Amino acid sequence: MLTPPTPPDAPTAPEGRLAVIDIVRGVALLGIFTVNMLFFSSPAGYFGLTRTWPGELNWWLEAAVRTFFQGAFYALFSFLFGLGFALQLRRGRAALPRFRRRLLVLLGIGALHASLIWYGDILLSYAAAGFVLAPFAFRRTGVVIAGAALFFTLSSGSYLGFWDLGFAGRAPWLTLAAFDRTFGEGTYPEVVAYQLRLLGREVLNFPSFLPTVLWLFLLGLLAGRHEVFARPNRRLWLWVLAAALPLALIFKGFYATWLLTGTRHPFSLAFSFALGGPALMFVYLALLNLLLARARWRQRLGFFGAAGRMALSNYLAQSLICTLIFNGYGLGYWGELGLTVTLPLALAIFALQAVFSVLWLRHFRFGPAEWVWRSLTYGAPQPLRHARAGS
């Protein structure tokens, strides 16, 4: 059985919070990858197309992904980003300059990823939102709650079409035909040129998208402050489950019904992203914490923890692998493989990544991308290998 090693500076107790957080992060990484397969493999993800592939099984799988995964796992990753920020702040105010340097490096990694590898990058947005998060570091709880409420309102209003905070405007070059042609048949330089234009739109639309992750960042910050992962708290997670499950059933249920019947209400997708996705995220978060309160489940799901500790490396590797499989400059399977193929493919790739992560972390303290991120943050190469006993 592959058992991941204890992370450096992690609690040695089996119920250590870092082990639980890493497992949750690994689960979130798999959930995000499952949704991203809609974007890697065809224009269905970017343009919100449904019934892209023939066959009833493909359709049911697509409906399941859009209902149970889309909108939930990016929310979980955002919550964990804020939680991680809270853990860094335990070192005091000296952690803030280091956090901002980490964000600058992440900004660069995200820009390179979005332009040179895959347009669907989230790292750039996280880094930009992190600079807005930083001023809340040592604010009172009431101020953090007020900030979360403000960003939630801005995000929900944007999804529901009440306002548009972005500045990108119309893009005559961004059509389904051009998108399909570029990624399905284009050379690598053509894809990079197109992705640079998409990157420009993403930056101009930051004011519209950043509130979507910022309110979750702030909730994660509060969770970290109050040490909700520090020890099992069955009552807390049962309350979270009781509050979130009805909302998830209502708003994701509406979306699933309209999706399956083909008579979607104009607000079905908006409600799914604004309310249903985050509610479903809290359902998953509560269930995971109830499950991980038991030592045997922490052991069984330990491989998720290894993948979660190397989340940046695995995320970037997923993009590189899938663009080489689907884009025209690679194997060229763009638009040809339905979810009956791409979902098992995603599971297989993630399983291999999890095994690789376990083996890598037996010898090294960080994933390769995490090591680069950390070294650039500190301005010098950081120790990568585990210190030998007695040395």
Short mmCIF file of C-alpha atoms in Angstrom, two decimals:
data_model
loop_
_atom_site.label_atom_id
_atom_site.label_comp_id
_atom_site.label_asym_id
_atom_site.label_seq_id
_atom_site.Cartn_x
_atom_site.Cartn_y
_atom_site.Cartn_z
CA MET A 1 0.00 0.00 0.00
CA LEU A 2 1.36 3.42 -0.95
CA THR A 3 1.44 5.59 2.15
CA PRO A 4 2.47 9.24 1.79
CA PRO A 5 5.18 10.51 4.14
CA THR A 6 4.51 13.06 6.84
CA PRO A 7 4.91 16.58 5.38
CA PRO A 8 7.68 18.77 6.80
CA ASP A 9 6.58 20.66 9.90
CA ALA A 10 3.22 18.83 9.93
CA PRO A 11 1.59 17.67 13.18
CA THR A 12 2.62 14.14 14.03
CA ALA A 13 -0.76 13.22 15.47
CA PRO A 14 -2.97 11.24 13.06
CA GLU A 15 -5.65 13.89 13.30
CA GLY A 16 -3.17 16.66 12.34
CA ARG A 17 -4.95 19.42 10.47
CA LEU A 18 -2.40 19.57 7.64
CA ALA A 19 -3.05 15.92 6.71
CA VAL A 20 -6.81 16.57 6.53
CA ILE A 21 -6.37 19.80 4.55
CA ASP A 22 -4.06 18.08 2.06
CA ILE A 23 -6.59 15.29 1.50
CA VAL A 24 -9.40 17.80 0.96
CA ARG A 25 -7.16 19.74 -1.44
CA GLY A 26 -6.43 16.54 -3.36
CA VAL A 27 -10.15 15.79 -3.68
CA ALA A 28 -10.71 19.36 -4.90
CA LEU A 29 -7.94 18.91 -7.48
CA LEU A 30 -9.65 15.81 -8.89
CA GLY A 31 -13.01 17.59 -8.98
CA ILE A 32 -11.53 20.56 -10.85
CA PHE A 33 -9.79 18.24 -13.31
CA THR A 34 -13.07 16.46 -14.01
CA VAL A 35 -14.74 19.75 -14.94
CA ASN A 36 -11.71 20.99 -16.87
CA MET A 37 -11.99 17.97 -19.16
CA LEU A 38 -15.01 19.71 -20.72
CA PHE A 39 -12.67 22.59 -21.58
CA PHE A 40 -9.59 20.59 -22.56
CA SER A 41 -11.41 18.32 -25.00
CA SER A 42 -13.75 20.64 -26.92
CA PRO A 43 -15.35 24.13 -26.95
CA ALA A 44 -18.22 22.80 -24.81
CA GLY A 45 -16.78 24.14 -21.57
CA TYR A 46 -15.90 27.66 -22.70
CA PHE A 47 -19.10 28.28 -24.65
CA GLY A 48 -21.42 26.39 -22.29
CA LEU A 49 -22.52 23.96 -25.02
CA THR A 50 -24.49 20.90 -23.97
CA ARG A 51 -25.17 17.61 -25.73
CA THR A 52 -21.90 18.06 -27.60
CA TRP A 53 -21.25 14.34 -27.97
CA PRO A 54 -23.69 11.73 -29.33
CA GLY A 55 -25.14 8.98 -27.20
CA GLU A 56 -27.30 8.89 -24.07
CA LEU A 57 -24.44 7.82 -21.81
CA ASN A 58 -22.34 10.81 -22.85
CA TRP A 59 -25.27 13.07 -22.11
CA TRP A 60 -25.94 11.62 -18.67
CA LEU A 61 -22.27 11.88 -17.78
CA GLU A 62 -22.18 15.48 -18.95
CA ALA A 63 -25.27 16.30 -16.90
CA ALA A 64 -23.67 14.66 -13.86
CA VAL A 65 -20.44 16.65 -14.24
CA ARG A 66 -22.26 19.93 -14.70
CA THR A 67 -24.59 19.24 -11.77
CA PHE A 68 -22.34 17.63 -9.17
CA PHE A 69 -18.92 19.05 -10.03
CA GLN A 70 -19.13 22.34 -11.93
CA GLY A 71 -19.06 25.33 -9.60
CA ALA A 72 -18.35 23.26 -6.47
CA PHE A 73 -14.68 22.32 -6.61
CA TYR A 74 -13.22 25.64 -7.70
CA ALA A 75 -15.17 27.00 -4.71
CA LEU A 76 -13.56 24.38 -2.46
CA PHE A 77 -10.10 25.28 -3.74
CA SER A 78 -10.83 28.96 -3.15
CA PHE A 79 -11.93 28.26 0.42
CA LEU A 80 -8.70 26.31 0.99
CA PHE A 81 -6.64 29.20 -0.41
CA GLY A 82 -8.04 31.48 2.29
CA LEU A 83 -7.51 28.78 4.90
CA GLY A 84 -3.89 28.41 3.86
CA PHE A 85 -3.44 32.16 4.18
CA ALA A 86 -4.72 31.98 7.76
CA LEU A 87 -2.21 29.25 8.58
CA GLN A 88 0.64 31.37 7.21
CA LEU A 89 -0.48 34.29 9.38
CA ARG A 90 0.24 32.24 12.51
CA ARG A 91 3.83 33.41 12.05
CA GLY A 92 2.70 36.98 12.71
CA ARG A 93 2.85 40.14 10.63
CA ALA A 94 6.19 39.08 9.16
CA ALA A 95 4.22 36.57 7.04
CA LEU A 96 2.54 39.30 4.99
CA PRO A 97 5.56 40.45 2.92
CA ARG A 98 6.37 36.81 2.19
CA PHE A 99 2.76 36.17 1.19
CA ARG A 100 2.85 39.07 -1.26
CA ARG A 101 6.10 37.76 -2.77
CA ARG A 102 4.42 34.37 -3.15
CA LEU A 103 1.56 36.08 -4.97
CA LEU A 104 3.94 37.86 -7.35
CA VAL A 105 5.58 34.57 -8.26
CA LEU A 106 2.18 32.89 -8.65
CA LEU A 107 1.14 35.76 -10.91
CA GLY A 108 4.08 34.99 -13.18
CA ILE A 109 3.42 31.26 -13.16
CA GLY A 110 -0.22 31.88 -13.99
CA ALA A 111 0.62 34.23 -16.86
CA LEU A 112 3.03 31.69 -18.38
CA HIS A 113 0.51 28.87 -17.91
CA ALA A 114 -2.37 30.85 -19.45
CA SER A 115 -0.39 31.99 -22.48
CA LEU A 116 1.95 29.07 -23.21
CA ILE A 117 0.00 26.01 -22.04
CA TRP A 118 -3.74 26.42 -21.43
CA TYR A 119 -6.13 29.37 -21.58
CA GLY A 120 -8.26 28.07 -18.67
CA ASP A 121 -5.73 29.09 -16.02
CA ILE A 122 -7.01 29.98 -12.53
CA LEU A 123 -3.65 30.82 -10.92
CA LEU A 124 -3.53 34.35 -12.31
CA SER A 125 -6.95 35.16 -10.85
CA TYR A 126 -6.02 33.63 -7.49
CA ALA A 127 -2.84 35.69 -7.33
CA ALA A 128 -4.65 38.91 -8.23
CA ALA A 129 -7.40 38.18 -5.69
CA GLY A 130 -4.75 37.39 -3.10
CA PHE A 131 -3.56 41.00 -3.15
CA VAL A 132 -7.11 42.05 -2.23
CA LEU A 133 -7.23 39.37 0.47
CA ALA A 134 -3.98 40.51 2.14
CA PRO A 135 -5.38 43.72 3.74
CA PHE A 136 -7.92 41.57 5.63
CA ALA A 137 -5.13 39.59 7.31
CA PHE A 138 -5.48 41.00 10.81
CA ARG A 139 -8.86 42.72 10.57
CA ARG A 140 -11.56 42.01 13.11
CA THR A 141 -13.96 39.18 12.40
CA GLY A 142 -16.80 41.61 11.74
CA VAL A 143 -14.78 43.37 9.03
CA VAL A 144 -13.93 40.05 7.37
CA ILE A 145 -17.59 38.97 7.43
CA ALA A 146 -18.64 42.31 5.95
CA GLY A 147 -16.04 41.90 3.19
CA ALA A 148 -17.26 38.40 2.43
CA ALA A 149 -20.86 39.65 2.25
CA LEU A 150 -19.86 42.48 -0.10
CA PHE A 151 -17.94 40.21 -2.47
CA PHE A 152 -20.71 37.59 -2.37
CA THR A 153 -23.22 40.28 -3.37
CA LEU A 154 -21.01 41.53 -6.21
CA SER A 155 -20.41 37.99 -7.44
CA SER A 156 -24.07 36.93 -7.30
CA GLY A 157 -25.24 40.10 -9.00
CA SER A 158 -22.74 39.54 -11.77
CA TYR A 159 -23.86 35.94 -12.32
CA LEU A 160 -27.51 36.97 -12.31
CA GLY A 161 -26.88 39.73 -14.84
CA PHE A 162 -27.71 42.67 -12.57
CA TRP A 163 -24.37 44.30 -13.40
CA ASP A 164 -21.20 43.65 -15.35
CA LEU A 165 -18.04 44.80 -13.61
CA GLY A 166 -15.67 43.68 -16.38
CA PHE A 167 -14.08 45.87 -19.03
CA ALA A 168 -13.40 43.38 -21.81
CA GLY A 169 -16.44 44.23 -23.94
CA ARG A 170 -17.32 42.43 -27.15
CA ALA A 171 -14.70 40.43 -29.03
CA PRO A 172 -15.53 39.81 -32.71
CA TRP A 173 -12.57 37.43 -32.95
CA LEU A 174 -13.92 35.20 -30.16
CA THR A 175 -16.34 32.99 -32.06
CA LEU A 176 -17.08 29.28 -31.81
CA ALA A 177 -15.67 28.70 -35.29
CA ALA A 178 -12.43 30.57 -34.56
CA PHE A 179 -12.05 28.86 -31.16
CA ASP A 180 -12.65 25.43 -32.68
CA ARG A 181 -10.27 26.06 -35.55
CA THR A 182 -7.48 27.40 -33.34
CA PHE A 183 -7.44 24.63 -30.76
CA GLY A 184 -8.52 21.84 -33.10
CA GLU A 185 -6.24 22.59 -36.04
CA GLY A 186 -3.90 25.45 -35.11
CA THR A 187 -0.15 25.27 -34.76
CA TYR A 188 1.45 25.92 -31.39
CA PRO A 189 2.35 29.58 -32.25
CA GLU A 190 -1.24 30.16 -33.41
CA VAL A 191 -2.61 28.73 -30.16
CA VAL A 192 -0.24 30.88 -28.08
CA ALA A 193 -1.26 34.02 -29.99
CA TYR A 194 -4.95 33.23 -29.42
CA GLN A 195 -4.36 32.45 -25.74
CA LEU A 196 -2.61 35.78 -25.28
CA ARG A 197 -5.76 37.51 -26.52
CA LEU A 198 -7.87 35.41 -24.13
CA LEU A 199 -5.46 36.33 -21.34
CA GLY A 200 -5.99 40.02 -22.08
CA ARG A 201 -9.74 39.53 -21.75
CA GLU A 202 -9.30 37.68 -18.48
CA VAL A 203 -7.27 40.54 -17.01
CA LEU A 204 -9.85 43.11 -18.13
CA ASN A 205 -12.60 41.01 -16.55
CA PHE A 206 -10.84 40.70 -13.17
CA PRO A 207 -13.30 43.11 -11.48
CA SER A 208 -16.15 40.82 -12.51
CA PHE A 209 -14.58 37.48 -11.58
CA LEU A 210 -12.44 38.20 -8.52
CA PRO A 211 -15.40 38.72 -6.13
CA THR A 212 -16.41 35.13 -6.96
CA VAL A 213 -13.31 33.77 -5.25
CA LEU A 214 -12.74 36.58 -2.74
CA TRP A 215 -15.78 35.86 -0.57
CA LEU A 216 -14.68 32.23 -0.39
CA PHE A 217 -11.11 33.31 0.41
CA LEU A 218 -12.47 35.31 3.34
CA LEU A 219 -14.59 32.43 4.64
CA GLY A 220 -11.51 30.23 4.47
CA LEU A 221 -9.56 32.89 6.38
CA LEU A 222 -12.18 32.82 9.13
CA ALA A 223 -12.15 29.02 9.21
CA GLY A 224 -8.39 29.08 9.64
CA ARG A 225 -8.55 31.66 12.39
CA HIS A 226 -11.02 29.58 14.36
CA GLU A 227 -9.10 26.34 13.73
CA VAL A 228 -12.05 24.42 12.35
CA PHE A 229 -9.66 21.79 10.96
CA ALA A 230 -7.51 21.57 14.09
CA ARG A 231 -9.55 18.78 15.65
CA PRO A 232 -12.64 16.72 14.74
CA ASN A 233 -15.85 18.65 15.40
CA ARG A 234 -18.75 16.46 14.41
CA ARG A 235 -21.43 18.89 15.62
CA LEU A 236 -20.03 21.78 13.55
CA TRP A 237 -19.93 19.80 10.32
CA LEU A 238 -23.40 18.37 10.90
CA TRP A 239 -24.68 21.95 11.21
CA VAL A 240 -22.84 22.95 8.02
CA LEU A 241 -24.33 19.93 6.23
CA ALA A 242 -27.85 20.72 7.47
CA ALA A 243 -27.58 24.33 6.26
CA ALA A 244 -25.91 23.67 2.90
CA LEU A 245 -27.69 20.53 1.69
CA PRO A 246 -31.16 22.10 1.15
CA LEU A 247 -29.63 25.01 -0.79
CA ALA A 248 -27.58 22.65 -2.93
CA LEU A 249 -30.61 20.45 -3.64
CA ILE A 250 -32.75 23.44 -4.59
CA PHE A 251 -30.38 25.40 -6.82
CA LYS A 252 -28.46 22.49 -8.31
CA GLY A 253 -31.74 20.58 -8.60
CA PHE A 254 -33.31 23.37 -10.64
CA TYR A 255 -30.31 23.40 -12.92
CA ALA A 256 -30.29 19.62 -13.33
CA THR A 257 -34.01 19.57 -14.12
CA TRP A 258 -33.77 22.32 -16.71
CA LEU A 259 -30.59 20.77 -18.12
CA LEU A 260 -32.11 17.32 -18.54
CA THR A 261 -35.43 18.50 -19.95
CA GLY A 262 -33.83 20.96 -22.35
CA THR A 263 -36.05 23.81 -21.13
CA ARG A 264 -33.59 25.73 -19.01
CA HIS A 265 -34.73 28.85 -17.24
CA PRO A 266 -32.52 31.89 -18.05
CA PHE A 267 -31.37 31.99 -14.42
CA SER A 268 -30.72 28.23 -14.07
CA LEU A 269 -26.99 28.38 -14.74
CA ALA A 270 -26.63 31.67 -12.85
CA PHE A 271 -28.26 30.24 -9.73
CA SER A 272 -26.18 27.08 -10.10
CA PHE A 273 -22.92 29.04 -10.04
CA ALA A 274 -23.88 31.81 -7.62
CA LEU A 275 -25.60 29.65 -5.00
CA GLY A 276 -25.77 25.98 -5.94
CA GLY A 277 -22.05 25.45 -6.51
CA PRO A 278 -20.87 27.04 -3.25
CA ALA A 279 -23.64 25.29 -1.30
CA LEU A 280 -22.62 21.95 -2.80
CA MET A 281 -19.01 22.76 -1.89
CA PHE A 282 -19.97 23.07 1.76
CA VAL A 283 -21.85 19.77 1.53
CA TYR A 284 -18.71 18.06 0.24
CA LEU A 285 -16.53 19.84 2.80
CA ALA A 286 -18.77 18.72 5.67
CA LEU A 287 -18.97 15.13 4.44
CA LEU A 288 -15.20 14.94 3.98
CA ASN A 289 -14.54 16.26 7.47
CA LEU A 290 -17.04 13.84 9.02
CA LEU A 291 -15.36 11.02 7.13
CA LEU A 292 -11.79 12.11 7.88
CA ALA A 293 -12.51 12.28 11.60
CA ARG A 294 -11.92 8.51 11.46
CA ALA A 295 -8.29 7.41 11.30
CA ARG A 296 -8.96 4.53 8.92
CA TRP A 297 -10.44 6.91 6.33
CA ARG A 298 -7.49 9.27 6.61
CA GLN A 299 -5.29 6.30 5.84
CA ARG A 300 -7.45 5.07 2.95
CA LEU A 301 -7.58 8.52 1.36
CA GLY A 302 -3.95 9.33 2.06
CA PHE A 303 -3.05 9.26 -1.64
CA PHE A 304 -5.34 12.29 -2.11
CA GLY A 305 -3.20 14.04 0.49
CA ALA A 306 0.00 13.41 -1.49
CA ALA A 307 -1.63 14.77 -4.66
CA GLY A 308 -2.92 17.74 -2.65
CA ARG A 309 0.52 18.58 -1.30
CA MET A 310 1.71 18.76 -4.91
CA ALA A 311 -1.43 20.52 -6.17
CA LEU A 312 0.42 23.15 -8.22
CA SER A 313 2.68 20.58 -9.92
CA ASN A 314 -0.25 18.27 -10.64
CA TYR A 315 -2.48 21.09 -11.89
CA LEU A 316 0.17 22.29 -14.35
CA ALA A 317 0.92 18.73 -15.44
CA GLN A 318 -2.78 18.11 -16.14
CA SER A 319 -2.83 21.09 -18.49
CA LEU A 320 0.34 20.00 -20.28
CA ILE A 321 -0.81 16.40 -20.70
CA CYS A 322 -4.33 17.24 -21.87
CA THR A 323 -3.36 19.99 -24.31
CA LEU A 324 -0.92 17.55 -25.91
CA ILE A 325 -3.71 14.98 -26.19
CA PHE A 326 -6.47 17.23 -27.51
CA ASN A 327 -4.99 20.27 -29.26
CA GLY A 328 -4.20 20.20 -32.95
CA TYR A 329 -0.45 20.55 -32.42
CA GLY A 330 -0.57 17.39 -30.25
CA LEU A 331 -2.50 14.19 -30.89
CA GLY A 332 -5.43 16.21 -32.23
CA TYR A 333 -8.39 14.60 -30.45
CA TRP A 334 -10.15 17.96 -30.06
CA GLY A 335 -13.92 17.47 -30.12
CA GLU A 336 -13.67 13.76 -30.91
CA LEU A 337 -13.81 12.05 -27.51
CA GLY A 338 -16.96 12.09 -25.41
CA LEU A 339 -17.15 11.82 -21.64
CA THR A 340 -17.31 8.03 -21.81
CA VAL A 341 -13.62 8.33 -22.73
CA THR A 342 -12.48 11.61 -21.17
CA LEU A 343 -13.80 10.93 -17.66
CA PRO A 344 -12.01 7.56 -17.32
CA LEU A 345 -8.98 9.28 -18.83
CA ALA A 346 -9.11 11.99 -16.16
CA LEU A 347 -9.36 9.36 -13.41
CA ALA A 348 -6.43 7.43 -14.87
CA ILE A 349 -4.23 10.53 -15.16
CA PHE A 350 -5.07 11.60 -11.61
CA ALA A 351 -4.41 8.09 -10.26
CA LEU A 352 -0.97 8.12 -11.89
CA GLN A 353 -0.32 11.58 -10.49
CA ALA A 354 -1.31 10.43 -7.00
CA VAL A 355 1.06 7.47 -7.18
CA PHE A 356 3.83 9.70 -8.54
CA SER A 357 3.17 12.22 -5.75
CA VAL A 358 3.50 9.56 -3.06
CA LEU A 359 6.77 8.30 -4.53
CA TRP A 360 8.16 11.80 -5.11
CA LEU A 361 7.39 12.97 -1.57
CA ARG A 362 9.25 10.02 -0.10
CA HIS A 363 12.45 11.64 -1.37
CA PHE A 364 11.63 15.33 -1.67
CA ARG A 365 10.05 17.94 0.59
CA PHE A 366 8.04 19.70 -2.15
CA GLY A 367 6.66 19.05 -5.59
CA PRO A 368 8.80 20.40 -8.46
CA ALA A 369 6.57 23.39 -9.18
CA GLU A 370 6.15 24.06 -5.46
CA TRP A 371 9.95 24.06 -5.10
CA VAL A 372 10.30 26.62 -7.90
CA TRP A 373 7.55 28.75 -6.34
CA ARG A 374 9.15 28.59 -2.93
CA SER A 375 12.69 29.24 -4.21
CA LEU A 376 11.63 32.28 -6.23
CA THR A 377 9.70 33.59 -3.22
CA TYR A 378 12.78 33.39 -0.99
CA GLY A 379 15.15 34.51 -3.73
CA ALA A 380 17.38 31.45 -3.39
CA PRO A 381 17.13 27.69 -4.06
CA GLN A 382 15.46 25.97 -1.13
CA PRO A 383 16.42 22.55 0.27
CA LEU A 384 14.53 19.99 -1.77
CA ARG A 385 15.57 16.59 -0.47
CA HIS A 386 14.56 15.33 2.95
CA ALA A 387 17.32 15.73 5.52
CA ARG A 388 18.95 12.39 6.27
CA ALA A 389 18.55 11.05 9.80
CA GLY A 390 21.55 11.94 11.93
CA SER A 391 22.87 14.50 9.46
#
